[in-house]
Amino acid sequence: MSKTIRIGLIGAGFIGRSHATAYLNQCQFGSEIKPELVVVADPVETAAKALAESHGFARYTSDWREVVKADDVDLVCICTPNNMHCEIAIEAARNGKAINCEKPLGMNGDESEQAARAVKECGVIATCGFNTIKIPVIAYAKEIIDSGELGELVLFRGSYDTDGLADPDAPHAWRMLAKNSLLGSMGDLAAHVLSISQYLLGDITAVTGMTGILYSQRKDSAGNLQPVENDDVAQFLCRYQNGGIGYISSSRVAPGRKQGEVFEAQFTKGIITFNLERMNEINIYRHTDKPVDQGFKTIISAPGHGEYGKFWGGPGIGIGYQDLKTIEERHVLENIVNSTTPAVDFVFAAKIDRVMEAVLESAKTGRWVDVKPVKV
Ligand SMILES: NC(=O)c1ccc[n+]([C@@H]2O[C@H](COP(=O)([O-])OP(=O)(O)OC[C@H]3O[C@@H](n4cnc5c(N)ncnc54)[C@H](O)[C@@H]3O)[C@@H](O)[C@H]2O)c1
């Protein structure tokens, strides 16, 4: 039987457009769950109107409160700057709506924990937009790690570097101001690494880190200098609950790095390596192979890896970044229809915010900081 889920989307910018496209692409998974694009909100009314027209939302508004209160909306998709995420999510939960909120969930761990609590109290389904978890070969890596064949985690090394702001003349944007986000490269980039690390390897319990701002001012669109108030670069050491240790870093000013989300997870009996710029491949070394056979094996995306088979019947063709959003939306729609808890729920997302706030504190104090638990 076909089920229709009615969508209200808030924030018609870059990622709002990607989510809207992902809803339209749900036909990729068959016809039993149909998203209906009902309303899009953005204070820039021309942006809301343009997305409504390009993607077929029935109406648009400049007021997000209309969306969370609308009787004809089942799922609220939050694609605004970070400082608005939790306020909107809490209001959506109070109005009984399911939620898909972009990452990072909140401005800090307390705010995210509050949103996780609201979602629990209101009994609504909520997920957070950590789409790199949805990469098919990452799902494959999880199966291998969970099977235990690689043994115990010893060391995780992960980074996410881009050159989006490597040019000192790149324009100022909302994401560089502390009132909109306390986190710079860490919230935009390292958060994705943290999501994969937490998904594959479990929780981080303590960190010690450093952050830096390379360009402390940038020009806005009118040519006026504005301050840059959050990290261009960040790095930290961490301890995992399971005994492993890690090193995670991010940079938005790394010339030559386009989407350099890379990691190496070293275990007692093998290693897994990954690079987002080659997101349809993963490299695995098994120390249990005969010495003459030992070496890294490159596995290319194939049916059987996560949701890859929903896109292509054969291996090696590959999927792209937009497809990750299609998978993310599919999972939340299935969670709504089947009343199941998302793998990436608000508690999962709040734990990541707890780690990043601990890094900020460590960067100030120069000390190791324990990551606060998430209590809901
Ligand atoms: N998952 C990913 O890969 C990914 C990628 C990019 C951005 N993001 C996240 O998505 C969020 C938005 O980033 P973006 O790159 O789309 O930014 P953007 O600037 O392109 O879009 C943000 C939009 O939100 C609108 N907005 C601002 N205040 C609003 C309000 N009160 N109500 C409704 N709309 C409002 C803006 O007018 C703008 O259209 C951020 O939290 C970011 O971290 C995630």
mmCIF file of C-alpha atoms in Angstrom, residues 3-367:
data_model
loop_
_atom_site.group_PDB
_atom_site.id
_atom_site.type_symbol
_atom_site.label_atom_id
_atom_site.label_comp_id
_atom_site.label_asym_id
_atom_site.label_seq_id
_atom_site.Cartn_x
_atom_site.Cartn_y
_atom_site.Cartn_z
ATOM 1 C CA LYS A 3 1.962 5.866 2.025
ATOM 2 C CA THR A 4 2.268 9.618 1.551
ATOM 3 C CA ILE A 5 4.488 11.703 3.844
ATOM 4 C CA ARG A 6 3.909 15.458 3.580
ATOM 5 C CA ILE A 7 7.063 17.577 3.695
ATOM 6 C CA GLY A 8 7.683 21.066 5.069
ATOM 7 C CA LEU A 9 11.206 22.291 4.313
ATOM 8 C CA ILE A 10 12.821 25.225 6.157
ATOM 9 C CA GLY A 11 15.838 26.960 4.604
ATOM 10 C CA ALA A 12 15.934 27.164 0.808
ATOM 11 C CA GLY A 13 19.710 27.466 0.393
ATOM 12 C CA PHE A 14 22.366 25.043 -0.843
ATOM 13 C CA ILE A 15 21.443 22.007 1.251
ATOM 14 C CA GLY A 16 17.709 22.810 1.227
ATOM 15 C CA ARG A 17 17.782 22.371 -2.540
ATOM 16 C CA SER A 18 19.628 19.061 -2.137
ATOM 17 C CA HIS A 19 17.007 17.743 0.327
ATOM 18 C CA ALA A 20 14.174 18.855 -1.969
ATOM 19 C CA THR A 21 15.814 17.008 -4.868
ATOM 20 C CA ALA A 22 16.263 13.950 -2.649
ATOM 21 C CA TYR A 23 12.512 13.850 -1.954
ATOM 22 C CA LEU A 24 11.783 14.025 -5.678
ATOM 23 C CA ASN A 25 14.270 11.183 -6.234
ATOM 24 C CA GLN A 26 12.457 8.801 -3.880
ATOM 25 C CA CYS A 27 10.947 7.061 -6.923
ATOM 26 C CA GLN A 28 14.406 5.408 -7.079
ATOM 27 C CA PHE A 29 13.183 3.152 -4.262
ATOM 28 C CA GLY A 30 9.822 2.220 -5.799
ATOM 29 C CA SER A 31 6.433 3.708 -5.158
ATOM 30 C CA GLU A 32 5.269 2.515 -1.752
ATOM 31 C CA ILE A 33 6.411 5.674 0.124
ATOM 32 C CA LYS A 34 5.615 8.960 -1.602
ATOM 33 C CA PRO A 35 6.882 12.285 -0.251
ATOM 34 C CA GLU A 36 4.620 15.213 -1.105
ATOM 35 C CA LEU A 37 6.322 18.626 -1.192
ATOM 36 C CA VAL A 38 3.841 20.837 0.680
ATOM 37 C CA VAL A 39 5.579 23.994 1.875
ATOM 38 C CA VAL A 40 9.025 25.635 1.864
ATOM 39 C CA ALA A 41 10.054 28.528 4.158
ATOM 40 C CA ASP A 42 12.883 31.034 3.925
ATOM 41 C CA PRO A 43 13.030 34.634 5.183
ATOM 42 C CA VAL A 44 14.382 35.483 1.743
ATOM 43 C CA GLU A 45 11.046 35.083 0.029
ATOM 44 C CA THR A 46 12.548 34.975 -3.460
ATOM 45 C CA ALA A 47 14.607 31.915 -2.389
ATOM 46 C CA ALA A 48 11.526 30.144 -1.004
ATOM 47 C CA LYS A 49 9.550 30.969 -4.158
ATOM 48 C CA ALA A 50 12.340 29.782 -6.458
ATOM 49 C CA LEU A 51 12.631 26.418 -4.669
ATOM 50 C CA ALA A 52 8.845 26.021 -4.604
ATOM 51 C CA GLU A 53 8.734 26.600 -8.352
ATOM 52 C CA SER A 54 11.735 24.472 -9.322
ATOM 53 C CA HIS A 55 10.783 21.475 -7.163
ATOM 54 C CA GLY A 56 6.987 21.723 -7.034
ATOM 55 C CA PHE A 57 6.215 22.673 -3.415
ATOM 56 C CA ALA A 58 2.509 23.563 -3.237
ATOM 57 C CA ARG A 59 3.220 26.818 -1.376
ATOM 58 C CA TYR A 60 5.970 28.925 0.184
ATOM 59 C CA THR A 61 6.287 31.281 3.138
ATOM 60 C CA SER A 62 8.853 33.535 4.810
ATOM 61 C CA ASP A 63 7.904 32.281 8.313
ATOM 62 C CA TRP A 64 9.227 28.890 9.507
ATOM 63 C CA ARG A 65 6.637 28.827 12.320
ATOM 64 C CA GLU A 66 3.897 28.333 9.723
ATOM 65 C CA VAL A 67 5.658 25.140 8.630
ATOM 66 C CA VAL A 68 6.013 23.520 12.067
ATOM 67 C CA LYS A 69 2.352 24.296 12.860
ATOM 68 C CA ALA A 70 0.859 23.295 9.508
ATOM 69 C CA ASP A 71 -1.798 20.550 9.748
ATOM 70 C CA ASP A 72 -0.793 19.253 6.332
ATOM 71 C CA VAL A 73 2.900 18.640 7.222
ATOM 72 C CA ASP A 74 4.179 15.307 8.625
ATOM 73 C CA LEU A 75 7.969 15.771 8.305
ATOM 74 C CA VAL A 76 9.872 19.022 8.912
ATOM 75 C CA CYS A 77 13.233 19.218 7.144
ATOM 76 C CA ILE A 78 15.526 21.832 8.748
ATOM 77 C CA CYS A 79 18.151 23.328 6.420
ATOM 78 C CA THR A 80 18.840 26.687 8.088
ATOM 79 C CA PRO A 81 22.030 28.087 9.624
ATOM 80 C CA ASN A 82 23.105 26.112 12.724
ATOM 81 C CA ASN A 83 21.802 28.569 15.353
ATOM 82 C CA MET A 84 18.202 27.933 14.223
ATOM 83 C CA HIS A 85 18.336 24.108 14.177
ATOM 84 C CA CYS A 86 17.321 23.279 17.744
ATOM 85 C CA GLU A 87 14.735 26.029 18.177
ATOM 86 C CA ILE A 88 12.934 24.849 15.046
ATOM 87 C CA ALA A 89 13.368 21.156 15.918
ATOM 88 C CA ILE A 90 11.902 21.622 19.403
ATOM 89 C CA GLU A 91 8.890 23.519 18.025
ATOM 90 C CA ALA A 92 8.408 20.854 15.348
ATOM 91 C CA ALA A 93 8.533 18.098 17.993
ATOM 92 C CA ARG A 94 5.976 19.944 20.146
ATOM 93 C CA ASN A 95 3.693 20.053 17.140
ATOM 94 C CA GLY A 96 4.071 16.288 16.673
ATOM 95 C CA LYS A 97 6.149 16.466 13.482
ATOM 96 C CA ALA A 98 8.870 14.044 12.438
ATOM 97 C CA ILE A 99 12.175 15.860 11.835
ATOM 98 C CA ASN A 100 15.204 15.683 9.595
ATOM 99 C CA CYS A 101 17.640 18.364 10.790
ATOM 100 C CA GLU A 102 20.894 19.265 9.104
ATOM 101 C CA LYS A 103 24.147 18.787 10.963
ATOM 102 C CA PRO A 104 25.540 19.857 13.351
ATOM 103 C CA LEU A 105 22.380 19.435 15.417
ATOM 104 C CA GLY A 106 22.971 22.336 17.820
ATOM 105 C CA MET A 107 25.197 25.213 18.808
ATOM 106 C CA ASN A 108 26.598 23.103 21.679
ATOM 107 C CA GLY A 109 25.985 19.863 23.551
ATOM 108 C CA ASP A 110 23.432 21.325 25.986
ATOM 109 C CA GLU A 111 21.250 22.677 23.213
ATOM 110 C CA SER A 112 21.402 19.402 21.274
ATOM 111 C CA GLU A 113 20.642 17.401 24.406
ATOM 112 C CA GLN A 114 17.585 19.623 24.961
ATOM 113 C CA ALA A 115 16.400 18.904 21.403
ATOM 114 C CA ALA A 116 16.998 15.153 21.914
ATOM 115 C CA ARG A 117 14.944 15.321 25.115
ATOM 116 C CA ALA A 118 12.087 17.176 23.383
ATOM 117 C CA VAL A 119 11.999 14.590 20.625
ATOM 118 C CA LYS A 120 11.878 11.775 23.196
ATOM 119 C CA GLU A 121 9.171 13.450 25.300
ATOM 120 C CA CYS A 122 7.014 14.198 22.258
ATOM 121 C CA GLY A 123 7.538 10.689 20.855
ATOM 122 C CA VAL A 124 8.472 11.894 17.352
ATOM 123 C CA ILE A 125 10.982 10.430 14.926
ATOM 124 C CA ALA A 126 14.040 12.607 14.340
ATOM 125 C CA THR A 127 17.260 12.197 12.421
ATOM 126 C CA CYS A 128 20.240 14.417 11.582
ATOM 127 C CA GLY A 129 21.829 14.981 8.156
ATOM 128 C CA PHE A 130 25.083 13.046 8.551
ATOM 129 C CA ASN A 131 24.875 11.761 5.010
ATOM 130 C CA THR A 132 28.431 10.443 4.629
ATOM 131 C CA ILE A 133 27.362 7.576 6.912
ATOM 132 C CA LYS A 134 25.052 6.520 4.074
ATOM 133 C CA ILE A 135 27.929 5.821 1.656
ATOM 134 C CA PRO A 136 27.448 2.197 0.553
ATOM 135 C CA VAL A 137 31.080 1.153 1.162
ATOM 136 C CA ILE A 138 30.840 2.645 4.680
ATOM 137 C CA ALA A 139 27.876 0.335 5.344
ATOM 138 C CA TYR A 140 30.095 -2.495 4.050
ATOM 139 C CA ALA A 141 32.943 -1.401 6.360
ATOM 140 C CA LYS A 142 30.533 -1.478 9.302
ATOM 141 C CA GLU A 143 29.568 -5.074 8.532
ATOM 142 C CA ILE A 144 33.227 -6.095 8.414
ATOM 143 C CA ILE A 145 34.112 -4.269 11.637
ATOM 144 C CA ASP A 146 31.038 -5.605 13.465
ATOM 145 C CA SER A 147 31.843 -9.175 12.374
ATOM 146 C CA GLY A 148 35.017 -8.906 14.456
ATOM 147 C CA GLU A 149 37.304 -10.256 11.715
ATOM 148 C CA LEU A 150 39.642 -7.251 11.919
ATOM 149 C CA GLY A 151 39.930 -7.514 15.703
ATOM 150 C CA GLU A 152 40.019 -4.591 18.095
ATOM 151 C CA LEU A 153 40.390 -0.896 17.236
ATOM 152 C CA VAL A 154 43.923 0.384 17.846
ATOM 153 C CA LEU A 155 44.088 3.753 16.068
ATOM 154 C CA PHE A 156 41.730 5.967 14.040
ATOM 155 C CA ARG A 157 43.112 8.839 11.962
ATOM 156 C CA GLY A 158 40.537 10.965 10.142
ATOM 157 C CA SER A 159 40.455 14.366 8.495
ATOM 158 C CA TYR A 160 38.220 16.488 6.287
ATOM 159 C CA ASP A 161 40.012 19.213 4.340
ATOM 160 C CA THR A 162 38.646 21.479 1.621
ATOM 161 C CA ASP A 163 39.938 24.543 -0.192
ATOM 162 C CA GLY A 164 36.577 26.341 -0.239
ATOM 163 C CA LEU A 165 38.037 29.230 1.797
ATOM 164 C CA ALA A 166 41.717 28.858 0.890
ATOM 165 C CA ASP A 167 41.464 32.083 -1.101
ATOM 166 C CA PRO A 168 41.720 35.036 1.349
ATOM 167 C CA ASP A 169 39.354 36.924 -0.982
ATOM 168 C CA ALA A 170 36.600 34.318 -0.649
ATOM 169 C CA PRO A 171 33.556 36.213 0.649
ATOM 170 C CA HIS A 172 32.407 36.379 4.248
ATOM 171 C CA ALA A 173 29.390 34.214 5.128
ATOM 172 C CA TRP A 174 27.012 33.587 8.046
ATOM 173 C CA ARG A 175 28.886 30.397 8.946
ATOM 174 C CA MET A 176 31.961 32.426 10.080
ATOM 175 C CA LEU A 177 30.113 34.301 12.863
ATOM 176 C CA ALA A 178 29.906 32.878 16.397
ATOM 177 C CA LYS A 179 26.247 33.925 16.751
ATOM 178 C CA ASN A 180 25.426 31.522 13.908
ATOM 179 C CA SER A 181 27.960 28.777 14.652
ATOM 180 C CA LEU A 182 30.597 28.392 17.365
ATOM 181 C CA LEU A 183 32.248 25.845 15.091
ATOM 182 C CA GLY A 184 33.914 26.600 11.767
ATOM 183 C CA SER A 185 35.682 23.819 9.888
ATOM 184 C CA MET A 186 34.953 21.506 12.784
ATOM 185 C CA GLY A 187 31.158 21.845 12.504
ATOM 186 C CA ASP A 188 31.111 21.872 8.716
ATOM 187 C CA LEU A 189 33.725 19.186 8.083
ATOM 188 C CA ALA A 190 35.129 17.297 11.103
ATOM 189 C CA ALA A 191 31.518 16.650 12.198
ATOM 190 C CA HIS A 192 31.181 14.317 9.188
ATOM 191 C CA VAL A 193 34.361 12.437 10.168
ATOM 192 C CA LEU A 194 33.075 12.199 13.725
ATOM 193 C CA SER A 195 29.790 10.751 12.484
ATOM 194 C CA ILE A 196 31.582 7.989 10.591
ATOM 195 C CA SER A 197 33.929 7.361 13.508
ATOM 196 C CA GLN A 198 31.035 7.132 15.992
ATOM 197 C CA TYR A 199 29.012 4.922 13.619
ATOM 198 C CA LEU A 200 31.875 2.499 12.950
ATOM 199 C CA LEU A 201 33.887 2.599 16.170
ATOM 200 C CA GLY A 202 31.674 3.872 18.988
ATOM 201 C CA ASP A 203 31.866 6.782 21.386
ATOM 202 C CA ILE A 204 34.749 9.142 22.134
ATOM 203 C CA THR A 205 35.284 9.790 25.849
ATOM 204 C CA ALA A 206 38.053 12.434 26.036
ATOM 205 C CA VAL A 207 39.827 14.914 23.740
ATOM 206 C CA THR A 208 42.661 17.395 23.620
ATOM 207 C CA GLY A 209 42.666 19.838 20.746
ATOM 208 C CA MET A 210 43.713 23.038 19.041
ATOM 209 C CA THR A 211 41.897 25.410 16.695
ATOM 210 C CA GLY A 212 43.160 28.235 14.495
ATOM 211 C CA ILE A 213 41.856 31.109 12.380
ATOM 212 C CA LEU A 214 43.990 31.803 9.307
ATOM 213 C CA TYR A 215 42.092 34.823 7.953
ATOM 214 C CA SER A 216 40.507 36.809 10.797
ATOM 215 C CA GLN A 217 38.487 39.071 8.471
ATOM 216 C CA ARG A 218 36.808 38.657 5.119
ATOM 217 C CA LYS A 219 34.865 41.051 2.906
ATOM 218 C CA ASP A 220 31.087 40.731 2.687
ATOM 219 C CA SER A 221 29.171 41.175 -0.566
ATOM 220 C CA ALA A 222 29.159 44.989 -0.043
ATOM 221 C CA GLY A 223 32.964 44.983 0.269
ATOM 222 C CA ASN A 224 33.007 45.668 4.046
ATOM 223 C CA LEU A 225 35.400 43.695 6.255
ATOM 224 C CA GLN A 226 33.636 41.324 8.684
ATOM 225 C CA PRO A 227 35.176 39.209 11.449
ATOM 226 C CA VAL A 228 35.824 35.472 11.160
ATOM 227 C CA GLU A 229 34.991 34.120 14.610
ATOM 228 C CA ASN A 230 35.334 30.349 14.327
ATOM 229 C CA ASP A 231 38.015 27.845 13.329
ATOM 230 C CA ASP A 232 39.516 27.695 9.849
ATOM 231 C CA VAL A 233 41.498 24.681 11.085
ATOM 232 C CA ALA A 234 41.003 22.313 14.006
ATOM 233 C CA GLN A 235 42.694 19.159 15.230
ATOM 234 C CA PHE A 236 42.400 16.921 18.248
ATOM 235 C CA LEU A 237 43.537 13.696 19.817
ATOM 236 C CA CYS A 238 40.831 11.474 21.277
ATOM 237 C CA ARG A 239 40.247 8.339 23.319
ATOM 238 C CA TYR A 240 37.540 5.843 22.438
ATOM 239 C CA GLN A 241 35.362 4.038 24.956
ATOM 240 C CA ASN A 242 36.539 0.734 23.469
ATOM 241 C CA GLY A 243 40.196 1.489 24.261
ATOM 242 C CA GLY A 244 41.331 2.784 20.854
ATOM 243 C CA ILE A 245 42.954 6.166 20.319
ATOM 244 C CA GLY A 246 42.408 8.681 17.529
ATOM 245 C CA TYR A 247 43.465 11.843 15.752
ATOM 246 C CA ILE A 248 40.907 13.963 13.868
ATOM 247 C CA SER A 249 41.398 17.243 11.991
ATOM 248 C CA SER A 250 39.662 19.617 9.596
ATOM 249 C CA SER A 251 40.582 22.565 7.398
ATOM 250 C CA ARG A 252 38.506 24.835 5.168
ATOM 251 C CA VAL A 253 41.661 26.591 3.932
ATOM 252 C CA ALA A 254 43.650 23.652 2.474
ATOM 253 C CA PRO A 255 44.661 24.488 -1.130
ATOM 254 C CA GLY A 256 44.134 21.486 -3.382
ATOM 255 C CA ARG A 257 41.850 19.547 -1.072
ATOM 256 C CA LYS A 258 38.405 19.471 -2.689
ATOM 257 C CA GLN A 259 36.366 17.103 -0.502
ATOM 258 C CA GLY A 260 39.230 15.466 1.351
ATOM 259 C CA GLU A 261 37.328 13.434 3.923
ATOM 260 C CA VAL A 262 39.772 10.609 4.538
ATOM 261 C CA PHE A 263 40.299 8.080 7.284
ATOM 262 C CA GLU A 264 42.399 5.117 8.252
ATOM 263 C CA ALA A 265 41.095 2.785 10.956
ATOM 264 C CA GLN A 266 43.763 0.425 12.247
ATOM 265 C CA PHE A 267 42.729 -2.751 14.063
ATOM 266 C CA THR A 268 44.682 -5.624 15.614
ATOM 267 C CA LYS A 269 44.154 -7.768 12.473
ATOM 268 C CA GLY A 270 43.811 -5.263 9.643
ATOM 269 C CA ILE A 271 43.230 -1.756 8.351
ATOM 270 C CA ILE A 272 40.446 0.062 6.498
ATOM 271 C CA THR A 273 41.108 3.276 4.532
ATOM 272 C CA PHE A 274 38.661 5.602 2.751
ATOM 273 C CA ASN A 275 38.658 8.887 0.795
ATOM 274 C CA LEU A 276 35.406 10.745 -0.009
ATOM 275 C CA GLU A 277 36.877 11.976 -3.307
ATOM 276 C CA ARG A 278 36.775 8.282 -4.301
ATOM 277 C CA MET A 279 33.554 7.490 -2.451
ATOM 278 C CA ASN A 280 32.825 4.332 -4.417
ATOM 279 C CA GLU A 281 35.958 2.596 -3.173
ATOM 280 C CA ILE A 282 37.238 1.303 0.138
ATOM 281 C CA ASN A 283 40.594 -0.323 0.876
ATOM 282 C CA ILE A 284 40.926 -3.230 3.261
ATOM 283 C CA TYR A 285 44.031 -5.021 4.489
ATOM 284 C CA ARG A 286 43.643 -8.341 6.323
ATOM 285 C CA HIS A 287 46.670 -9.495 8.315
ATOM 286 C CA THR A 288 45.104 -12.951 8.395
ATOM 287 C CA ASP A 289 45.802 -13.378 4.662
ATOM 288 C CA LYS A 290 48.749 -15.682 3.840
ATOM 289 C CA PRO A 291 51.988 -13.603 3.873
ATOM 290 C CA VAL A 292 52.367 -14.039 0.097
ATOM 291 C CA ASP A 293 48.848 -12.667 -0.427
ATOM 292 C CA GLN A 294 49.068 -9.747 1.963
ATOM 293 C CA GLY A 295 48.281 -6.293 0.646
ATOM 294 C CA PHE A 296 45.497 -3.719 0.491
ATOM 295 C CA LYS A 297 42.496 -4.776 -1.551
ATOM 296 C CA THR A 298 40.351 -2.079 -3.205
ATOM 297 C CA ILE A 299 36.657 -2.949 -3.114
ATOM 298 C CA ILE A 300 34.436 -1.005 -5.527
ATOM 299 C CA SER A 301 30.767 -0.216 -4.718
ATOM 300 C CA ALA A 302 28.530 -3.143 -5.595
ATOM 301 C CA PRO A 303 24.997 -4.401 -4.947
ATOM 302 C CA GLY A 304 25.089 -5.700 -1.367
ATOM 303 C CA HIS A 305 26.896 -2.614 -0.067
ATOM 304 C CA GLY A 306 24.303 -0.571 1.850
ATOM 305 C CA GLU A 307 21.679 0.854 -0.540
ATOM 306 C CA TYR A 308 23.878 0.723 -3.667
ATOM 307 C CA GLY A 309 21.701 -1.991 -5.234
ATOM 308 C CA LYS A 310 18.705 0.396 -5.226
ATOM 309 C CA PHE A 311 20.602 2.560 -7.731
ATOM 310 C CA TRP A 312 22.387 0.065 -9.969
ATOM 311 C CA GLY A 313 22.088 -3.666 -10.619
ATOM 312 C CA GLY A 314 25.811 -4.064 -11.293
ATOM 313 C CA PRO A 315 29.041 -3.097 -9.509
ATOM 314 C CA GLY A 316 31.439 -0.308 -10.360
ATOM 315 C CA ILE A 317 29.104 2.313 -11.850
ATOM 316 C CA GLY A 318 29.158 4.367 -8.680
ATOM 317 C CA ILE A 319 26.780 6.737 -6.941
ATOM 318 C CA GLY A 320 27.298 10.427 -6.063
ATOM 319 C CA TYR A 321 26.942 12.811 -3.137
ATOM 320 C CA GLN A 322 23.338 13.753 -3.988
ATOM 321 C CA ASP A 323 22.421 10.059 -3.838
ATOM 322 C CA LEU A 324 23.493 10.051 -0.166
ATOM 323 C CA LYS A 325 20.756 12.585 0.568
ATOM 324 C CA THR A 326 18.283 10.388 -1.343
ATOM 325 C CA ILE A 327 19.283 7.460 0.898
ATOM 326 C CA GLU A 328 19.135 9.637 4.038
ATOM 327 C CA GLU A 329 15.587 10.752 3.201
ATOM 328 C CA ARG A 330 14.580 7.211 2.336
ATOM 329 C CA HIS A 331 15.702 6.009 5.735
ATOM 330 C CA VAL A 332 13.779 8.702 7.622
ATOM 331 C CA LEU A 333 10.642 8.092 5.519
ATOM 332 C CA GLU A 334 10.910 4.365 6.316
ATOM 333 C CA ASN A 335 11.423 5.195 10.002
ATOM 334 C CA ILE A 336 8.195 7.240 9.943
ATOM 335 C CA VAL A 337 6.152 4.622 8.103
ATOM 336 C CA ASN A 338 7.468 1.733 10.235
ATOM 337 C CA SER A 339 7.722 3.695 13.544
ATOM 338 C CA THR A 340 11.388 2.727 13.944
ATOM 339 C CA THR A 341 14.220 4.725 15.522
ATOM 340 C CA PRO A 342 16.750 6.146 13.034
ATOM 341 C CA ALA A 343 20.343 4.878 13.295
ATOM 342 C CA VAL A 344 21.336 8.555 13.343
ATOM 343 C CA ASP A 345 18.902 9.871 15.937
ATOM 344 C CA PHE A 346 19.229 13.088 17.967
ATOM 345 C CA VAL A 347 21.140 11.299 20.744
ATOM 346 C CA PHE A 348 23.718 10.177 18.152
ATOM 347 C CA ALA A 349 23.932 13.778 16.878
ATOM 348 C CA ALA A 350 24.120 15.291 20.376
ATOM 349 C CA LYS A 351 27.080 13.034 21.211
ATOM 350 C CA ILE A 352 28.965 14.547 18.280
ATOM 351 C CA ASP A 353 28.194 18.058 19.551
ATOM 352 C CA ARG A 354 29.444 17.013 22.997
ATOM 353 C CA VAL A 355 32.764 15.909 21.439
ATOM 354 C CA MET A 356 33.167 19.161 19.487
ATOM 355 C CA GLU A 357 32.350 21.368 22.491
ATOM 356 C CA ALA A 358 34.990 19.446 24.473
ATOM 357 C CA VAL A 359 37.525 20.205 21.718
ATOM 358 C CA LEU A 360 36.677 23.930 21.937
ATOM 359 C CA GLU A 361 37.133 23.832 25.710
ATOM 360 C CA SER A 362 40.434 21.986 25.387
ATOM 361 C CA ALA A 363 41.628 24.511 22.796
ATOM 362 C CA LYS A 364 41.010 27.251 25.388
ATOM 363 C CA THR A 365 42.503 25.502 28.413
ATOM 364 C CA GLY A 366 45.254 23.458 26.766
ATOM 365 C CA ARG A 367 44.108 20.401 28.760
#
